[in-house]
PDB file of C-alpha atoms and ligand atoms in Angstrom:
ATOM      1  CA  MET A 127     -30.475  30.963-163.972  1.00 41.00           C
ATOM      2  CA  GLN A 128     -30.819  34.632-164.747  1.00 45.00           C
ATOM      3  CA  GLU A 129     -33.190  36.523-162.447  1.00 48.00           C
ATOM      4  CA  PRO A 130     -36.119  38.351-164.056  1.00 50.00           C
ATOM      5  CA  SER A 131     -34.856  41.924-163.795  1.00 55.00           C
ATOM      6  CA  SER A 132     -37.713  44.169-164.766  1.00 80.00           C
ATOM      7  CA  THR A 133     -41.358  44.158-163.780  1.00 91.00           C
ATOM      8  CA  ARG A 134     -42.223  43.731-167.467  1.00 92.00           C
ATOM      9  CA  VAL A 135     -40.223  40.489-167.572  1.00 94.00           C
ATOM     10  CA  GLN A 136     -42.011  39.314-164.423  1.00 93.00           C
ATOM     11  CA  GLU A 137     -45.318  40.157-166.097  1.00 94.00           C
ATOM     12  CA  LEU A 138     -44.414  38.083-169.164  1.00 95.00           C
ATOM     13  CA  VAL A 139     -43.266  35.200-166.941  1.00 95.00           C
ATOM     14  CA  ALA A 140     -46.601  35.282-165.107  1.00 95.00           C
ATOM     15  CA  ARG A 141     -48.581  35.337-168.355  1.00 94.00           C
ATOM     16  CA  LEU A 142     -46.673  32.382-169.808  1.00 95.00           C
ATOM     17  CA  ARG A 143     -46.984  30.348-166.601  1.00 95.00           C
ATOM     18  CA  ALA A 144     -50.708  31.116-166.354  1.00 95.00           C
ATOM     19  CA  ALA A 145     -51.088  29.828-169.931  1.00 93.00           C
ATOM     20  CA  GLY A 146     -49.353  26.611-168.920  1.00 94.00           C
ATOM     21  CA  HIS A 147     -46.005  27.185-170.634  1.00 92.00           C
ATOM     22  CA  ARG A 148     -42.824  25.773-169.227  1.00 88.00           C
ATOM     23  CA  LEU A 149     -40.249  28.389-168.376  1.00 92.00           C
ATOM     24  CA  THR A 150     -36.741  27.230-169.212  1.00 94.00           C
ATOM     25  CA  PRO A 151     -33.660  29.390-168.502  1.00 95.00           C
ATOM     26  CA  GLN A 152     -33.402  29.912-172.273  1.00 95.00           C
ATOM     27  CA  ARG A 153     -36.967  31.166-172.453  1.00 95.00           C
ATOM     28  CA  LEU A 154     -36.395  33.506-169.539  1.00 95.00           C
ATOM     29  CA  ALA A 155     -33.321  34.940-171.273  1.00 96.00           C
ATOM     30  CA  ILE A 156     -35.431  35.475-174.417  1.00 96.00           C
ATOM     31  CA  LEU A 157     -38.018  37.367-172.350  1.00 95.00           C
ATOM     32  CA  CYS A 158     -35.290  39.533-170.819  1.00 94.00           C
ATOM     33  CA  SER A 159     -33.898  40.336-174.259  1.00 94.00           C
ATOM     34  CA  LEU A 160     -37.378  41.143-175.612  1.00 93.00           C
ATOM     35  CA  ALA A 161     -38.534  43.330-172.765  1.00 90.00           C
ATOM     36  CA  ARG A 162     -35.361  45.194-171.910  1.00 81.00           C
ATOM     37  CA  GLY A 163     -34.811  48.718-173.110  1.00 72.00           C
ATOM     38  CA  ASP A 164     -35.874  50.448-176.243  1.00 78.00           C
ATOM     39  CA  ALA A 165     -33.978  48.256-178.697  1.00 85.00           C
ATOM     40  CA  HIS A 166     -36.843  46.614-180.619  1.00 95.00           C
ATOM     41  CA  PRO A 167     -34.603  43.623-181.401  1.00 95.00           C
ATOM     42  CA  SER A 168     -34.895  41.272-184.356  1.00 96.00           C
ATOM     43  CA  ALA A 169     -35.244  37.530-183.679  1.00 96.00           C
ATOM     44  CA  GLU A 170     -31.626  37.139-184.831  1.00 96.00           C
ATOM     45  CA  ALA A 171     -30.423  39.800-182.377  1.00 95.00           C
ATOM     46  CA  ILE A 172     -32.281  38.072-179.531  1.00 96.00           C
ATOM     47  CA  PHE A 173     -30.820  34.745-180.629  1.00 97.00           C
ATOM     48  CA  ALA A 174     -27.266  36.148-180.632  1.00 97.00           C
ATOM     49  CA  GLU A 175     -27.723  37.667-177.188  1.00 96.00           C
ATOM     50  CA  VAL A 176     -29.295  34.576-175.633  1.00 97.00           C
ATOM     51  CA  ARG A 177     -26.809  32.201-177.275  1.00 97.00           C
ATOM     52  CA  ALA A 178     -23.961  34.032-175.526  1.00 96.00           C
ATOM     53  CA  LEU A 179     -25.469  32.864-172.210  1.00 95.00           C
ATOM     54  CA  HIS A 180     -27.095  29.614-173.340  1.00 96.00           C
ATOM     55  CA  PRO A 181     -25.120  28.054-176.226  1.00 96.00           C
ATOM     56  CA  MET A 182     -27.733  25.283-176.658  1.00 94.00           C
ATOM     57  CA  VAL A 183     -30.596  27.634-177.520  1.00 96.00           C
ATOM     58  CA  SER A 184     -31.955  27.391-181.075  1.00 96.00           C
ATOM     59  CA  LEU A 185     -33.315  30.091-183.360  1.00 97.00           C
ATOM     60  CA  ALA A 186     -36.542  28.037-183.506  1.00 97.00           C
ATOM     61  CA  THR A 187     -36.963  28.441-179.731  1.00 96.00           C
ATOM     62  CA  VAL A 188     -36.585  32.201-180.132  1.00 97.00           C
ATOM     63  CA  TYR A 189     -39.196  32.264-182.899  1.00 97.00           C
ATOM     64  CA  ASN A 190     -41.566  29.986-180.944  1.00 96.00           C
ATOM     65  CA  THR A 191     -41.342  32.136-177.833  1.00 96.00           C
ATOM     66  CA  ILE A 192     -41.965  35.319-179.833  1.00 97.00           C
ATOM     67  CA  GLU A 193     -44.897  33.659-181.641  1.00 96.00           C
ATOM     68  CA  THR A 194     -46.451  32.495-178.352  1.00 96.00           C
ATOM     69  CA  LEU A 195     -46.187  35.968-176.830  1.00 96.00           C
ATOM     70  CA  LYS A 196     -47.521  37.554-180.034  1.00 96.00           C
ATOM     71  CA  GLU A 197     -50.582  35.302-179.950  1.00 95.00           C
ATOM     72  CA  MET A 198     -51.107  36.299-176.310  1.00 95.00           C
ATOM     73  CA  GLY A 199     -50.976  39.961-177.326  1.00 94.00           C
ATOM     74  CA  GLU A 200     -47.813  40.568-175.283  1.00 95.00           C
ATOM     75  CA  VAL A 201     -45.397  41.364-178.105  1.00 95.00           C
ATOM     76  CA  LEU A 202     -45.773  43.844-180.938  1.00 95.00           C
ATOM     77  CA  GLU A 203     -44.349  42.743-184.275  1.00 95.00           C
ATOM     78  CA  LEU A 204     -43.040  45.466-186.584  1.00 95.00           C
ATOM     79  CA  GLN A 205     -42.617  44.250-190.148  1.00 95.00           C
ATOM     80  CA  PHE A 206     -39.919  45.875-192.252  1.00 93.00           C
ATOM     81  CA  SER A 207     -38.514  44.959-195.650  1.00 91.00           C
ATOM     82  CA  THR A 208     -35.204  44.446-193.816  1.00 90.00           C
ATOM     83  CA  GLY A 209     -36.776  41.966-191.370  1.00 93.00           C
ATOM     84  CA  ASN A 210     -39.179  41.945-188.449  1.00 96.00           C
ATOM     85  CA  ARG A 211     -38.457  43.691-185.170  1.00 96.00           C
ATOM     86  CA  TYR A 212     -40.215  43.201-181.851  1.00 96.00           C
ATOM     87  CA  ASP A 213     -41.383  45.306-178.941  1.00 95.00           C
ATOM     88  CA  GLY A 214     -41.886  43.254-175.790  1.00 94.00           C
ATOM     89  CA  ARG A 215     -42.498  46.212-173.534  1.00 93.00           C
ATOM     90  CA  LEU A 216     -45.501  47.814-175.203  1.00 90.00           C
ATOM     91  CA  ALA A 217     -47.658  45.500-177.294  1.00 91.00           C
ATOM     92  CA  THR A 218     -50.323  48.001-178.331  1.00 88.00           C
ATOM     93  CA  PRO A 219     -49.488  49.710-181.648  1.00 88.00           C
ATOM     94  CA  HIS A 220     -47.523  52.941-181.129  1.00 90.00           C
ATOM     95  CA  PRO A 221     -45.421  55.263-183.289  1.00 92.00           C
ATOM     96  CA  HIS A 222     -41.705  54.662-183.781  1.00 95.00           C
ATOM     97  CA  LEU A 223     -38.610  56.533-184.857  1.00 95.00           C
ATOM     98  CA  VAL A 224     -36.514  54.491-187.280  1.00 96.00           C
ATOM     99  CA  CYS A 225     -32.876  55.309-188.105  1.00 95.00           C
ATOM    100  CA  THR A 226     -32.279  54.681-191.817  1.00 93.00           C
ATOM    101  CA  HIS A 227     -28.554  54.472-191.144  1.00 93.00           C
ATOM    102  CA  CYS A 228     -28.153  51.886-188.336  1.00 92.00           C
ATOM    103  CA  GLY A 229     -31.693  50.485-188.046  1.00 92.00           C
ATOM    104  CA  ARG A 230     -32.159  51.660-184.475  1.00 93.00           C
ATOM    105  CA  ILE A 231     -35.843  51.910-183.511  1.00 95.00           C
ATOM    106  CA  GLU A 232     -37.173  53.998-180.647  1.00 94.00           C
ATOM    107  CA  ASP A 233     -40.627  54.659-179.265  1.00 94.00           C
ATOM    108  CA  VAL A 234     -41.939  58.165-179.675  1.00 92.00           C
ATOM    109  CA  ALA A 235     -44.749  59.474-177.470  1.00 88.00           C
ATOM    110  CA  LEU A 236     -47.377  61.322-179.505  1.00 88.00           C
ATOM    111  CA  PRO A 237     -50.430  61.785-177.276  1.00 85.00           C
ATOM    112  CA  ALA A 238     -52.228  63.720-180.052  1.00 85.00           C
ATOM    113  CA  LEU A 239     -52.103  60.624-182.254  1.00 83.00           C
ATOM    114  CA  GLN A 240     -54.748  58.876-180.144  1.00 81.00           C
ATOM    115  CA  SER A 241     -57.497  61.302-181.103  1.00 84.00           C
ATOM    116  CA  ALA A 242     -56.611  60.815-184.801  1.00 81.00           C
ATOM    117  CA  VAL A 243     -56.757  57.033-184.324  1.00 80.00           C
ATOM    118  CA  ASP A 244     -60.126  57.326-182.548  1.00 81.00           C
ATOM    119  CA  ALA A 245     -61.475  59.590-185.298  1.00 82.00           C
ATOM    120  CA  ALA A 246     -60.312  57.153-187.980  1.00 80.00           C
ATOM    121  CA  ALA A 247     -61.895  54.249-186.097  1.00 78.00           C
ATOM    122  CA  ARG A 248     -65.239  56.079-186.106  1.00 82.00           C
ATOM    123  CA  HIS A 249     -65.182  56.684-189.862  1.00 80.00           C
ATOM    124  CA  LEU A 250     -63.381  53.737-191.384  1.00 75.00           C
ATOM    125  CA  PRO A 251     -65.500  50.860-192.640  1.00 76.00           C
ATOM    126  CA  PHE A 252     -62.838  48.495-191.278  1.00 71.00           C
ATOM    127  CA  THR A 253     -63.100  46.911-187.858  1.00 69.00           C
ATOM    128  CA  ALA A 254     -60.140  47.034-185.491  1.00 64.00           C
ATOM    129  CA  ALA A 255     -58.045  49.173-187.834  1.00 66.00           C
ATOM    130  CA  VAL A 256     -54.522  49.136-186.409  1.00 73.00           C
ATOM    131  CA  PRO A 257     -52.400  52.235-186.930  1.00 79.00           C
ATOM    132  CA  ARG A 258     -48.811  51.936-188.120  1.00 87.00           C
ATOM    133  CA  LEU A 259     -46.711  55.069-187.963  1.00 90.00           C
ATOM    134  CA  ASP A 260     -42.951  55.203-188.491  1.00 94.00           C
ATOM    135  CA  PHE A 261     -40.783  58.298-188.706  1.00 95.00           C
ATOM    136  CA  TYR A 262     -37.597  57.771-190.697  1.00 96.00           C
ATOM    137  CA  GLY A 263     -34.462  59.775-190.010  1.00 95.00           C
ATOM    138  CA  ILE A 264     -30.910  59.643-188.713  1.00 95.00           C
ATOM    139  CA  CYS A 265     -30.447  58.922-185.011  1.00 94.00           C
ATOM    140  CA  PRO A 266     -28.204  61.161-182.853  1.00 94.00           C
ATOM    141  CA  ALA A 267     -25.431  58.544-182.669  1.00 93.00           C
ATOM    142  CA  CYS A 268     -25.306  58.200-186.479  1.00 95.00           C
ATOM    143  CA  ARG A 269     -25.535  61.964-186.969  1.00 91.00           C
ATOM    144  CA  GLU A 270     -22.285  62.231-185.003  1.00 90.00           C
ATOM    145  CA  THR A 271     -20.441  59.871-187.338  1.00 85.00           C
ATOM    146  CA  ALA A 272     -22.404  60.059-190.627  1.00 64.00           C
ATOM    147  CA  PRO A 273     -21.013  61.917-193.625  1.00 65.00           C
ATOM    148  CA  LEU A 274     -22.349  65.450-194.011  1.00 59.00           C
ATOM    149  CA  GLN A 275     -24.746  64.646-196.857  1.00 57.00           C
ATOM    150  CA  ASN A 276     -26.704  62.324-194.548  1.00 50.00           C
ATOM    151  CA  ARG A 277     -27.358  64.983-191.916  1.00 49.00           C
TER     152      ARG A 277
HETATM  153 ZN1   ZN B 558     -28.567  55.347-186.321  1.00 88.30          ZN
HETATM  154 ZN1   ZN B 559     -41.999  50.292-179.628  1.00 88.30          ZN
END
């Protein structure tokens, strides 16, 4: 059984256990895949990664685990026309950089955004308006290899 590596994984393990969920080795591997790094994986990417370690895991288990964590407010779902991606490290809405070439998604820290969100919350007639902010561009790795017209 894989050891929970990061404190974020340990946090997710604790939350699931406290909510009475059973923690199988497959589930733990899903948590590790969700919470590690800045990758914002798709369910399919998590499935591929976990299946390499646990061949018996099903895509349904991956979706169920994500859904459970989403309902607990521990995973942020980012919907794209190309498919949903997930952030298991930071579940509160935050801005992202999206590479239009390879689909890589990274967090971007914009402290000034919070005051805009607060101002909008004061004026909008909606309750709990959730901001969604994506910046589209070409990531450094793709810029290295992309044809000139994409730079
Ligand atoms: Zn890229
Ligand atoms: Zn993120």
